[in-house]
CSV table of C-alpha atoms in Angstrom, one decimal:
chain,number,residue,atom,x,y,z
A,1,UNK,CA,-29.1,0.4,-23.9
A,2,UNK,CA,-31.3,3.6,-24.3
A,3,UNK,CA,-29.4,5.7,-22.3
A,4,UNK,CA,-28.2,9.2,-23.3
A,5,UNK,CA,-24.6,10.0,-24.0
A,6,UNK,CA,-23.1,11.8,-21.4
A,7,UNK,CA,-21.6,14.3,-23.4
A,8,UNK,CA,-25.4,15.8,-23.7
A,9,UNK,CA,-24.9,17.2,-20.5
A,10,UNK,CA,-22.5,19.9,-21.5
A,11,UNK,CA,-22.8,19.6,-25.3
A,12,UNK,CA,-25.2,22.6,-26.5
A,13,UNK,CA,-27.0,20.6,-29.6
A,14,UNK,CA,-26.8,21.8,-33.5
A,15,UNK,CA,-29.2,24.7,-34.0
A,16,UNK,CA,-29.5,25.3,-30.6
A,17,UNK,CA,-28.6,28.6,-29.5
A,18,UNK,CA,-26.6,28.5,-26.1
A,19,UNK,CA,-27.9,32.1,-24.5
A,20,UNK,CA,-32.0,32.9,-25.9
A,21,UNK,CA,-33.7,36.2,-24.4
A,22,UNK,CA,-37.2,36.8,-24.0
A,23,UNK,CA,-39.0,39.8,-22.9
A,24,UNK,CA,-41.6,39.6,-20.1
A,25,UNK,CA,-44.9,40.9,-21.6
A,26,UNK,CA,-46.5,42.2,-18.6
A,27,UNK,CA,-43.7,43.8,-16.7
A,28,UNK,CA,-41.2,46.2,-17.6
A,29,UNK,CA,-37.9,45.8,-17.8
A,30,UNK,CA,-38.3,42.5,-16.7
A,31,UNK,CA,-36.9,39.6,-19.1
A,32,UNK,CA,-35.9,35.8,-18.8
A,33,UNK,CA,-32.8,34.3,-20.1
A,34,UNK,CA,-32.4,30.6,-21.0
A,35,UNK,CA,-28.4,29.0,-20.7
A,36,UNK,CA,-28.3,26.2,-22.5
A,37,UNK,CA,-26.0,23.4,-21.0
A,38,UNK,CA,-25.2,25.4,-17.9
A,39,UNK,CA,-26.0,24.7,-14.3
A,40,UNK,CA,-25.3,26.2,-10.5
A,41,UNK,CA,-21.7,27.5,-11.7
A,42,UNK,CA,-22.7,30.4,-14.0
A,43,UNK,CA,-25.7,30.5,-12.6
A,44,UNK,CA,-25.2,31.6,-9.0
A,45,UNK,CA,-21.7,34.1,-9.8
A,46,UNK,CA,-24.3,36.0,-12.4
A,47,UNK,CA,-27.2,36.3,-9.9
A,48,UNK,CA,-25.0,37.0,-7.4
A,49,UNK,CA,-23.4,39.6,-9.7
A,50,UNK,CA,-26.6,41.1,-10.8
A,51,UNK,CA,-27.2,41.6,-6.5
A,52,UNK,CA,-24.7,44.3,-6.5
A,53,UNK,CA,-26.3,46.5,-9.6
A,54,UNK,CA,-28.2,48.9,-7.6
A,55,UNK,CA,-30.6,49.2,-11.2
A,56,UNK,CA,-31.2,45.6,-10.6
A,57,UNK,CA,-34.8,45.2,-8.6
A,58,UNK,CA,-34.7,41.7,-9.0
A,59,UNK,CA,-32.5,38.7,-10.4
A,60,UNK,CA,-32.9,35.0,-9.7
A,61,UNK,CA,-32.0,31.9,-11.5
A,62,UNK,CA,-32.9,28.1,-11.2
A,63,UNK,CA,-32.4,24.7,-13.0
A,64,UNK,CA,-35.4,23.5,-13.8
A,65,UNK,CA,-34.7,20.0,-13.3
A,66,UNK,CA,-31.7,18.2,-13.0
A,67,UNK,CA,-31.8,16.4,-16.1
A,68,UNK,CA,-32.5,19.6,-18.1
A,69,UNK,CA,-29.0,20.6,-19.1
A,70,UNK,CA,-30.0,24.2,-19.3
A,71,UNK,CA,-31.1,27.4,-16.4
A,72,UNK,CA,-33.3,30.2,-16.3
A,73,UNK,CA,-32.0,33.6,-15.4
A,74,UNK,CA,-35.2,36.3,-14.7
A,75,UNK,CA,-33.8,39.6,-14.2
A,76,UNK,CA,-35.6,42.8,-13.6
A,77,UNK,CA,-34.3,46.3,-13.6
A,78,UNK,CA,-35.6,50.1,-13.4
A,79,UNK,CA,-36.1,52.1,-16.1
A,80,UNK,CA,-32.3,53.4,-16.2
A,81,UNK,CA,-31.5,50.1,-17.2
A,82,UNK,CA,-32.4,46.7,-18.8
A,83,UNK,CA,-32.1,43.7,-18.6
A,84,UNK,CA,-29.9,42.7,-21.5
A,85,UNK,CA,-27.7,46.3,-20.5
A,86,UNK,CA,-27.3,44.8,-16.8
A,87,UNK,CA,-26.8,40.8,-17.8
A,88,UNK,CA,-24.1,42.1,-20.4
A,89,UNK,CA,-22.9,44.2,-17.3
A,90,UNK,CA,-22.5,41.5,-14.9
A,91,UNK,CA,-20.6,39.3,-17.2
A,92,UNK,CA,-18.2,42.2,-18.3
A,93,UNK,CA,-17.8,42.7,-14.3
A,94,UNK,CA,-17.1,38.9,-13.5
A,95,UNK,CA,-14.1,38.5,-16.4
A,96,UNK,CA,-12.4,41.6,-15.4
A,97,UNK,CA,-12.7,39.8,-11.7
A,98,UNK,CA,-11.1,36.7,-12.7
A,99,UNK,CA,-8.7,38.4,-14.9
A,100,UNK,CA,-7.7,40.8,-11.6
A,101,UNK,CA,-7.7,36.7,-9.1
A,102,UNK,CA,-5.5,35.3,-11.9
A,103,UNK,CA,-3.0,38.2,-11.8
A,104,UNK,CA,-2.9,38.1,-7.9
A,105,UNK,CA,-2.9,34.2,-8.4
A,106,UNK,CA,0.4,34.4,-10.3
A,107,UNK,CA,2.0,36.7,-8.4
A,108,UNK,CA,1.6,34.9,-5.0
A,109,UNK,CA,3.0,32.1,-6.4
A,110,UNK,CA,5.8,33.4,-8.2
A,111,UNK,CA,6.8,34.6,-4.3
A,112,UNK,CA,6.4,31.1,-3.2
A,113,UNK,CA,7.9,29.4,-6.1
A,114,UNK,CA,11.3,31.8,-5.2
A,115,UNK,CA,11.4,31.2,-1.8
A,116,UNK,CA,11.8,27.0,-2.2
B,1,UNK,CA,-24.7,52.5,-22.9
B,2,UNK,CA,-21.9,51.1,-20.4
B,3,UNK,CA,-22.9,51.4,-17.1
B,4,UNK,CA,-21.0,51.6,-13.7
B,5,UNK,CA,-18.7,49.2,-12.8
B,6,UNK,CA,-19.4,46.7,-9.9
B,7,UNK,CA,-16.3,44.7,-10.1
B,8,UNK,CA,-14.6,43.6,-7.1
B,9,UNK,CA,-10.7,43.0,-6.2
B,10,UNK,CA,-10.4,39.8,-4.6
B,11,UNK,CA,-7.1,39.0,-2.7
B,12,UNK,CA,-5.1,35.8,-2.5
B,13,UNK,CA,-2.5,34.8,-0.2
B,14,UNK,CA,-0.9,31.5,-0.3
B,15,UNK,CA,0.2,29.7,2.4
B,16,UNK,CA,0.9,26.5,1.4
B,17,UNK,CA,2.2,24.6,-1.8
B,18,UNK,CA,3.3,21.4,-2.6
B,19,UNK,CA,3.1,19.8,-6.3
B,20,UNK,CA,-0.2,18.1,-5.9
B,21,UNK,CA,-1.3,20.3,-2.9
B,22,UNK,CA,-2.1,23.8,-1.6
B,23,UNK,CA,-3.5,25.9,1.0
B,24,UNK,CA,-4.4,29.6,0.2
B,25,UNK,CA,-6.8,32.1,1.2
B,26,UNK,CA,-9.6,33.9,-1.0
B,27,UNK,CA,-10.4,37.4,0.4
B,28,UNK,CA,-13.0,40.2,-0.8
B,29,UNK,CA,-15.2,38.5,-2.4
B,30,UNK,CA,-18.3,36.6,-2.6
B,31,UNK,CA,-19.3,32.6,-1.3
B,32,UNK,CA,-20.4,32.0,-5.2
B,33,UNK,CA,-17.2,33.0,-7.0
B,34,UNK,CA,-15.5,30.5,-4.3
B,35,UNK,CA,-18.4,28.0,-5.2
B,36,UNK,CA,-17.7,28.2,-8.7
B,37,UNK,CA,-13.9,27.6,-9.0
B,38,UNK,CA,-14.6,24.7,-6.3
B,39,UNK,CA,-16.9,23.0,-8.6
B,40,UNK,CA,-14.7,23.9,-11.7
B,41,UNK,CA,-12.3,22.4,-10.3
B,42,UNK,CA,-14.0,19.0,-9.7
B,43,UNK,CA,-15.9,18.7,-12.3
B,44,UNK,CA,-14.9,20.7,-15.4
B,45,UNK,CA,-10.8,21.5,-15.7
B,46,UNK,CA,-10.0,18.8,-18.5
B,47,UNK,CA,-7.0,15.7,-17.9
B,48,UNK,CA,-6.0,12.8,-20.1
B,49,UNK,CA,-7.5,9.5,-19.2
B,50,UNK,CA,-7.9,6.1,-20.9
B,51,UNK,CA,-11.0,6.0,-22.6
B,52,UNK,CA,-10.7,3.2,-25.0
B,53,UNK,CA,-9.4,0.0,-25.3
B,54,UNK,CA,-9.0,-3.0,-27.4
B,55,UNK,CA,-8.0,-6.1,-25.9
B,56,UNK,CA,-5.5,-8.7,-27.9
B,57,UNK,CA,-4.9,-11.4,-25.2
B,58,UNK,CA,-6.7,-11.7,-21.6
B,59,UNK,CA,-6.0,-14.8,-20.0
B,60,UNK,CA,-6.4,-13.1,-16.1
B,61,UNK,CA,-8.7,-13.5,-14.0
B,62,UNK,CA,-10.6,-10.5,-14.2
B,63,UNK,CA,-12.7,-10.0,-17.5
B,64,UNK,CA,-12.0,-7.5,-20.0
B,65,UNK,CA,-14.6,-4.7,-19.3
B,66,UNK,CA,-12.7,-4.8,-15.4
B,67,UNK,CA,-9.4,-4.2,-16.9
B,68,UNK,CA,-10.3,-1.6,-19.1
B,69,UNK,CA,-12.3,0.2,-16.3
B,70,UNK,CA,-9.4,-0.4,-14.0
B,71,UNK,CA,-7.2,1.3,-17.1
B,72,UNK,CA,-9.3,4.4,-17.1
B,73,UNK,CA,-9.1,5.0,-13.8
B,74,UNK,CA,-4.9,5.5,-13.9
B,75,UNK,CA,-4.0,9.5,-13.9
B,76,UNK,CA,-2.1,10.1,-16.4
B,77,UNK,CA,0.0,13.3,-16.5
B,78,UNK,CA,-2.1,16.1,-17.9
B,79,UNK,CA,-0.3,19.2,-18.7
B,80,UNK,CA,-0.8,18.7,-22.3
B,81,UNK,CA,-4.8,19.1,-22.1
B,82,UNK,CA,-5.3,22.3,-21.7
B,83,UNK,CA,-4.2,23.1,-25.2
B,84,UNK,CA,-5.4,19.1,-26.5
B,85,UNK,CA,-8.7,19.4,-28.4
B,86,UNK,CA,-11.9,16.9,-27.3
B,87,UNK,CA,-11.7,14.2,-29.6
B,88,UNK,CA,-15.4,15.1,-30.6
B,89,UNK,CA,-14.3,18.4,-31.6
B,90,UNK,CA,-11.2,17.2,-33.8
B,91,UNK,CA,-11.6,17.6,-37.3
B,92,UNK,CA,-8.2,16.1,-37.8
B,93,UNK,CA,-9.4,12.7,-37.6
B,94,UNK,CA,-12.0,9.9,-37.2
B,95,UNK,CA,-11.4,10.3,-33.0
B,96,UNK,CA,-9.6,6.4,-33.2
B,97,UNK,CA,-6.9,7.2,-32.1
B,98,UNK,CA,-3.2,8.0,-33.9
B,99,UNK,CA,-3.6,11.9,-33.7
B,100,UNK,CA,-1.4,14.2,-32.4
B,101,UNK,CA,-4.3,16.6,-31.3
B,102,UNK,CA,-6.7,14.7,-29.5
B,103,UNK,CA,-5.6,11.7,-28.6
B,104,UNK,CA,-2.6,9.4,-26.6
B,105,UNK,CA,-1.8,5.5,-27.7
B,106,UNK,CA,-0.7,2.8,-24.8
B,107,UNK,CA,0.2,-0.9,-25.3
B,108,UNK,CA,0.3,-3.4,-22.6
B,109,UNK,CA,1.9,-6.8,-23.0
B,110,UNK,CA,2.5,-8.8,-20.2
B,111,UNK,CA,3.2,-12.2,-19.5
B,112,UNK,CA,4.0,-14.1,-16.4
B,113,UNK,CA,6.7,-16.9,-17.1
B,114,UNK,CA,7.4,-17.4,-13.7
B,115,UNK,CA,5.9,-19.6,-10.6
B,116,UNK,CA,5.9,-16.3,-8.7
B,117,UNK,CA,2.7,-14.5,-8.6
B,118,UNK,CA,3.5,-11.1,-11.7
B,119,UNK,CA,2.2,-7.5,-10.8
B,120,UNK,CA,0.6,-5.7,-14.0
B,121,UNK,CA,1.6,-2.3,-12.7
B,122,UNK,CA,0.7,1.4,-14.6
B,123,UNK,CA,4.3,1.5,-15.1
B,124,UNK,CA,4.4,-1.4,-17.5
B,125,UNK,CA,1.8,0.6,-20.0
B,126,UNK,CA,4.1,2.0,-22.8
B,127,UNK,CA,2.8,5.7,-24.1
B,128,UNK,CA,3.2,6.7,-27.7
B,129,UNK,CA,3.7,10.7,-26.2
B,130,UNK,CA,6.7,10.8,-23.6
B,131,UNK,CA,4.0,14.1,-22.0
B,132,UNK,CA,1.2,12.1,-21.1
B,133,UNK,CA,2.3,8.8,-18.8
B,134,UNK,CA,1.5,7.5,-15.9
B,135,UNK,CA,1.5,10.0,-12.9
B,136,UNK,CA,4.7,8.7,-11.0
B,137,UNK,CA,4.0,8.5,-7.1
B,138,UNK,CA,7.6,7.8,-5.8
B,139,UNK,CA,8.2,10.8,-3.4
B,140,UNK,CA,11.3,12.3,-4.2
B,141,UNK,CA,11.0,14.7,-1.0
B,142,UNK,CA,11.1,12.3,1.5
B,143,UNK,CA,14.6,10.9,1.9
B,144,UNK,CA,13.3,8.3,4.9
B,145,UNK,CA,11.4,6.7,2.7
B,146,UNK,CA,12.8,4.5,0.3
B,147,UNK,CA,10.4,1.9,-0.7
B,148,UNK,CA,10.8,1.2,-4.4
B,149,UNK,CA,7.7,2.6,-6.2
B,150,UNK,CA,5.8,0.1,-8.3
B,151,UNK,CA,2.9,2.2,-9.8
B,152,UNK,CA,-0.9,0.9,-9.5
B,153,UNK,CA,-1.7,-2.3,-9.9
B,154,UNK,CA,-4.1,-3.3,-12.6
B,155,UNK,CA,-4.2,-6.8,-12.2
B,156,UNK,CA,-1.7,-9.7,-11.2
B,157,UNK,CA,-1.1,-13.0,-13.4
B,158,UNK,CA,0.2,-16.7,-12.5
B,159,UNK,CA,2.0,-18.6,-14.8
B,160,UNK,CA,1.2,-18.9,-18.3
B,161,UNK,CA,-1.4,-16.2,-17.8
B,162,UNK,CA,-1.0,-13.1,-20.2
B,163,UNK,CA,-2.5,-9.5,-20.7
B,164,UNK,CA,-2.0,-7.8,-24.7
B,165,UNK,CA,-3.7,-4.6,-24.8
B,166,UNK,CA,-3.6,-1.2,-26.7
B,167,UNK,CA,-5.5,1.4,-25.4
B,168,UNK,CA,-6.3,5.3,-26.2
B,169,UNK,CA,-6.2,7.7,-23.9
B,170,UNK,CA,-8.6,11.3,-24.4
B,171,UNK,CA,-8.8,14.7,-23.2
B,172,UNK,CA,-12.4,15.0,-20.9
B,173,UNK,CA,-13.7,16.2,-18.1
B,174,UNK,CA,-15.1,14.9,-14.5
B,175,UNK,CA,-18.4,16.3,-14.9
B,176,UNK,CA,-18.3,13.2,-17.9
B,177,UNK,CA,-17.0,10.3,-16.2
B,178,UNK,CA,-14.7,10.8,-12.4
B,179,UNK,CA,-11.8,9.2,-14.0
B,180,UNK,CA,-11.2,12.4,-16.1
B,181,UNK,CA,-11.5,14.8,-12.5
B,182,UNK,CA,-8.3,16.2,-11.6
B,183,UNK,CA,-9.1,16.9,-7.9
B,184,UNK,CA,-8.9,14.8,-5.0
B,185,UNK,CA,-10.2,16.9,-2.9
B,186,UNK,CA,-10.9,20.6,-2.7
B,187,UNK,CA,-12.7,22.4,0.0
B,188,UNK,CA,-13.1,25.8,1.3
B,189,UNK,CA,-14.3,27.5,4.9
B,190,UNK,CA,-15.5,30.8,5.8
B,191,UNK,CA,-12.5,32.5,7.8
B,192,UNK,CA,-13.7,32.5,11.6
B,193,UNK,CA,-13.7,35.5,13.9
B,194,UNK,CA,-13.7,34.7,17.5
B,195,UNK,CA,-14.3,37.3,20.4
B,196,UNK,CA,-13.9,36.6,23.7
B,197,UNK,CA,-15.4,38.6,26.4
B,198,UNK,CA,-12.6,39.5,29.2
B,199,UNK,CA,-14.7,40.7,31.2
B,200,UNK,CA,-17.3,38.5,31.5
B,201,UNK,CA,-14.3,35.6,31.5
B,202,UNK,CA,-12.8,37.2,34.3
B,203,UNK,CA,-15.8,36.0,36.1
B,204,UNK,CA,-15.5,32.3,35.8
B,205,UNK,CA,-13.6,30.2,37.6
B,206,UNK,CA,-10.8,28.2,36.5
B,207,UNK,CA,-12.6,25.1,36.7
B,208,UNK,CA,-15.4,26.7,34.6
B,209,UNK,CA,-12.1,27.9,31.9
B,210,UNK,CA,-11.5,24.7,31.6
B,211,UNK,CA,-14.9,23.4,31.2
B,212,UNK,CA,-15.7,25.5,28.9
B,213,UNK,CA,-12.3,24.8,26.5
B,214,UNK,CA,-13.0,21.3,26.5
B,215,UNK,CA,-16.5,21.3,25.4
B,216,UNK,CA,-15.2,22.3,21.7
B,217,UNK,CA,-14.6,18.9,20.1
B,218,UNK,CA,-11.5,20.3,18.2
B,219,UNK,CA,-8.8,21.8,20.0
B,220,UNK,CA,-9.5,26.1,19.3
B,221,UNK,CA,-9.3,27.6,22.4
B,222,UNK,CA,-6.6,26.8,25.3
B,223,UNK,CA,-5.5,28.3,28.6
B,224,UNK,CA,-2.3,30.2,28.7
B,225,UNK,CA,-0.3,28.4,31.4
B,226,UNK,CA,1.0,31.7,32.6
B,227,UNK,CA,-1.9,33.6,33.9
B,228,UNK,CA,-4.9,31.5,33.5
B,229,UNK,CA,-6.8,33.4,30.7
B,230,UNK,CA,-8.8,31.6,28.1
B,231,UNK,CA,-7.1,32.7,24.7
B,232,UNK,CA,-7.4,31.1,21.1
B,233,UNK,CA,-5.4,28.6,19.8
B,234,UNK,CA,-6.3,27.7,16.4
B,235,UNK,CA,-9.3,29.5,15.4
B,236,UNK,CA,-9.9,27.9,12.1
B,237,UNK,CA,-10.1,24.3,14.0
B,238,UNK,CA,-13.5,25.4,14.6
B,239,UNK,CA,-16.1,23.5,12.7
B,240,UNK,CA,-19.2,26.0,12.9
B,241,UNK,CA,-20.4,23.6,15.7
B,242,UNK,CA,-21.6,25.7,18.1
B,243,UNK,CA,-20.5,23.4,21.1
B,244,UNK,CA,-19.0,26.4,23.1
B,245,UNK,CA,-21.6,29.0,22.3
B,246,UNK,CA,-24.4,26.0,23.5
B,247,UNK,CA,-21.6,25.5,26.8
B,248,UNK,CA,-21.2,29.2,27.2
B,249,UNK,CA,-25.2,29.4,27.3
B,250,UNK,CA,-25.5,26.2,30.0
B,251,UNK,CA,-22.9,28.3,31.9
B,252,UNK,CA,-25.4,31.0,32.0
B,253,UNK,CA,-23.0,33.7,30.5
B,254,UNK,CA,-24.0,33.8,27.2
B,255,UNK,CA,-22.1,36.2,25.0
B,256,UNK,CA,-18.8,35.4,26.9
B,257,UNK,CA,-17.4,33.8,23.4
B,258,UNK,CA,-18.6,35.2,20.2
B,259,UNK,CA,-18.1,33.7,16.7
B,260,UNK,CA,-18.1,34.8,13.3
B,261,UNK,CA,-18.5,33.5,9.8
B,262,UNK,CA,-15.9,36.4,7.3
B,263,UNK,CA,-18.5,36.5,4.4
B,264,UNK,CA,-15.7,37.6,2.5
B,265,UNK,CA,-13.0,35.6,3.3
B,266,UNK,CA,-12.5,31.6,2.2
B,267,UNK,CA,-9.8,29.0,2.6
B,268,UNK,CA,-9.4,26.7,0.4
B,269,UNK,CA,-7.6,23.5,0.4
B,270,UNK,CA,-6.5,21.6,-3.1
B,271,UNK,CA,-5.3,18.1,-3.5
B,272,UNK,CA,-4.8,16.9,-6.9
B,273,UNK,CA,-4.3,13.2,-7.9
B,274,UNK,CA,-1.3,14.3,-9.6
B,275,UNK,CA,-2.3,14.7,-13.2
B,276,UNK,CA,-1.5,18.2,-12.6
B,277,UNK,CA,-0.2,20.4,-10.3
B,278,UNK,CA,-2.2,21.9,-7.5
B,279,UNK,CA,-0.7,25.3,-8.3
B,280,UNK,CA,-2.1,24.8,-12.1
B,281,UNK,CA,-5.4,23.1,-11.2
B,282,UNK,CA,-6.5,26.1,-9.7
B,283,UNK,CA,-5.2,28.4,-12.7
B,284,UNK,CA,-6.5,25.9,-15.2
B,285,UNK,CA,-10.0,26.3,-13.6
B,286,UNK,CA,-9.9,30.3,-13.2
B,287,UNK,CA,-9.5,30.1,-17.4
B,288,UNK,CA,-12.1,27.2,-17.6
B,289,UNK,CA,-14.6,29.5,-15.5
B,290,UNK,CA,-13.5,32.2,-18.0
B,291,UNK,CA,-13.9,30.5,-21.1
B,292,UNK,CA,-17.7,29.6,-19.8
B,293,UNK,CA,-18.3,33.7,-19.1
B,294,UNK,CA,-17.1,33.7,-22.6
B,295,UNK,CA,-19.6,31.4,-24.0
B,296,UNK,CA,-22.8,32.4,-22.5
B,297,UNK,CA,-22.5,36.6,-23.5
B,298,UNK,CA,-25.2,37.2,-25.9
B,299,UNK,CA,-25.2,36.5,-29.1
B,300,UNK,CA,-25.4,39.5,-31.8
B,301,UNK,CA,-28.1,38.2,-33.8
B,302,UNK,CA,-30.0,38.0,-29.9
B,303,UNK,CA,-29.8,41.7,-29.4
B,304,UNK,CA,-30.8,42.0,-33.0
B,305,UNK,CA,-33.5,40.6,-32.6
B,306,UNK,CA,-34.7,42.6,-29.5
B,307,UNK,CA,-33.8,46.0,-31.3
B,308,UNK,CA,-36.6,45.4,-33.6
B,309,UNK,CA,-38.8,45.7,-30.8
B,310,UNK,CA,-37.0,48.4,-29.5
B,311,UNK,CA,-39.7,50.8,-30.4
B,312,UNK,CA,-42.0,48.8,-28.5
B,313,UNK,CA,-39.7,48.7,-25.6
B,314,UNK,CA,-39.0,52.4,-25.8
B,315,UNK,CA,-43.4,52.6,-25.7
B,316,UNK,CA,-43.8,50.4,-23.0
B,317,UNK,CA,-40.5,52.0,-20.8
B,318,UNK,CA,-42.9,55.0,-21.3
B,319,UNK,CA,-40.7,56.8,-23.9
């Protein structure tokens, strides 16, 4: 009777912004990013992403509990970088990825549509 | 501003493809862009299912809220949803059904007149949009088999008994309810690299050969019939059990067989329920998985806002 609808899992609410940033007050370059309505998905290809930033010292996300439709991305870089500049970075990195996988995608199956 | 780049090039090579299945293989990259498009694929690239209905007439013997759960649960051909619109979303109407953009109307009316038992079947649900029907499961490849197709049951009716029904079908997605998942089943597995020592092999016996190829539980290694060497047969029958390497050690020659997990290298297997194409599935979720990249870049009014302490930051950076 009470329950939620299940839309709310992937629905980001009215006034509620989907990426918020906040600066870590004792550490530099170090900042934590909250994704609203995303889980493991985004989550792991950007941390994993951030790995191969050699400004990157350290990146890690989690959901902080499975019915909290949102993660937490804490990244820290050196002073060559920041946060926001590597975050922006890995997400610029991953679409040209896909869009490089869904070029290749086609291709092999234009081959394999031909030969039927 | 714009830093170095740390893309990568992934590689794909198809092996295998079928409408509602395929086999390819995912090189030069990393476990979590394989992760992703496997849960993307599950849970998030949108289909058409039945999502509402309003029942006229049910005189079967399964209640209402079991037929219309039965009813959502029928694939319905989904090449249109891409491109559909949520009907949450629509502005175009009140989401009840009669628009073009987000939603597909189905009647049902059946009644048995007969003394034999009547099959409500998927194929006697009448769409409003010739696009979205019932997926049709009659194999048109197979010549040897030439069973009539009757589509899925829904529920069967004696005489006198009658069904009356209109239902609306919606664009969603699994991570919703199942019935809107497109994917029957899609897994991947890292690549194997098997070594075998010839040297230290050359040093077993051939009862010991043979022992050792039959402790794996699947069939990856053999014995080549010609001279008697261990070779590999099927390396990705492996299943990461470690049966041989465990043998190999009991043997006391450990190191004889050596296996490998590619990091980089994944195969993945697809199998739709038909309400798209396996080919399209996994295009439809490369552009899903894009369209998410999309939506979680920062904001402008978010780096805005940080600017204003960029002072600050430029202090505390030691500027």
């Amino acid at each position: 009777m009470n329950a939620p609808d299940r839309y709310e899992r992937f629905v980001v609410p009215e006034g509620v912004k989907k990426v918020s940033y906040e600066r870590d007050t004792k550490i530099m370059n170090a900042a934590t990013f909250t994704v609203e309505r995303e889980d493991h998905t985004i989550g792991n290809i950007v941390r994993m992403q951030l790995h191969r930033d050699d400004n990157v010292l350290f990146a890690g996300y989690k959901l902080p509990h499975p019915l909290q439709y949102k993660i937490l991305l804490r990244i820290q870089t050196t002073s060559q970088s920041s946060p926001m500049q590597a975050y922006n970075q890995a997400i610029n990195d991953l679409d040209k990825e896909l869009d490089h996988l869904k070029s290749q995608f086609e291709g092999e199956l234009a081959k394999h549509t031909r030969d039927y | 501003m714009e830093g170095v780049s740390y893309q990568r090039f992934p590689k794909i090579k198809i092996r295998e493809v079928k409408d509602d299945f395929m086999k390819f293989e995912l090189r030069e990259t990393d476990a979590s862009i394989a992760n992703a498009l496997r849960r993307i694929m599950i849970a998030e690239v949108p289909t058409i299912a039945i999502d509402l209905v309003e029942i006229e007439v049910n005189s079967s013997v399964l209640n209402d809220e079991f037929i219309s759960h039965r009813l959502g649960l029928v694939p319905l051909t989904s090449e249109r949803a891409m491109s559909m619109r949520f009907s949450r979303d629509c502005d175009a109407c009140d989401g009840d059904g009669q628009c073009e953009y987000c939603s597909v109307e189905f009647y049902l009316r059946v009644k048995c007149l007969s003394d034999q038992t009547l099959d409500v079947t998927s194929k006697d649900l009448l769409s409003s949009d010739h696009t979205v029907v019932p997926v049709d499961y009659s194999d048109t490849s197979s010549s040897f088999d030439n069973t009539p197709n009757k589509g899925i049951i829904i529920v069967k009716l004696r005489r006198g008994q009658e069904l009356r029904l209109r239902a609306i079908a919606r664009k969603g997605i699994g991570k919703d309810h199942a019935k809107w998942s497109p994917a029957a089943t899609v897994t991947f597995m890292y690549e194997p690299e098997i070594y075998i020592n010839e040297d230290m092999m050359e040093s077993l016996t051939l009862e010991e050969k043979t022992e050792l190829v039959e402790s794996s539980p699947t069939k990856v290694f053999g014995i080549d019939p010609e001279n008697k060497q261990v070779i590999v047969v099927d390396p990705e029958a492996y299943t990461y059990d470690d049966e041989v390497l465990k043998k190999a050690e009991a043997m006391g020659k450990p190191g004889v067989v050596e296996i490998h997990a590619k990091e980089d290298s994944f195969i993945f297997t697809v199998e739709t329920t038909g309400a798209v194409k396996a080919s399209q599935l996994v295009l439809n979720a490369i552009e899903v998985l894009k369209q998410k990249l999309d939506a979680v870049r920062l904001s402008d009014d978010t780096v805005e806002a940080d600017d204003q302490f960029g002072e600050l930051g430029a202090h505390m950076r030691g500027g």
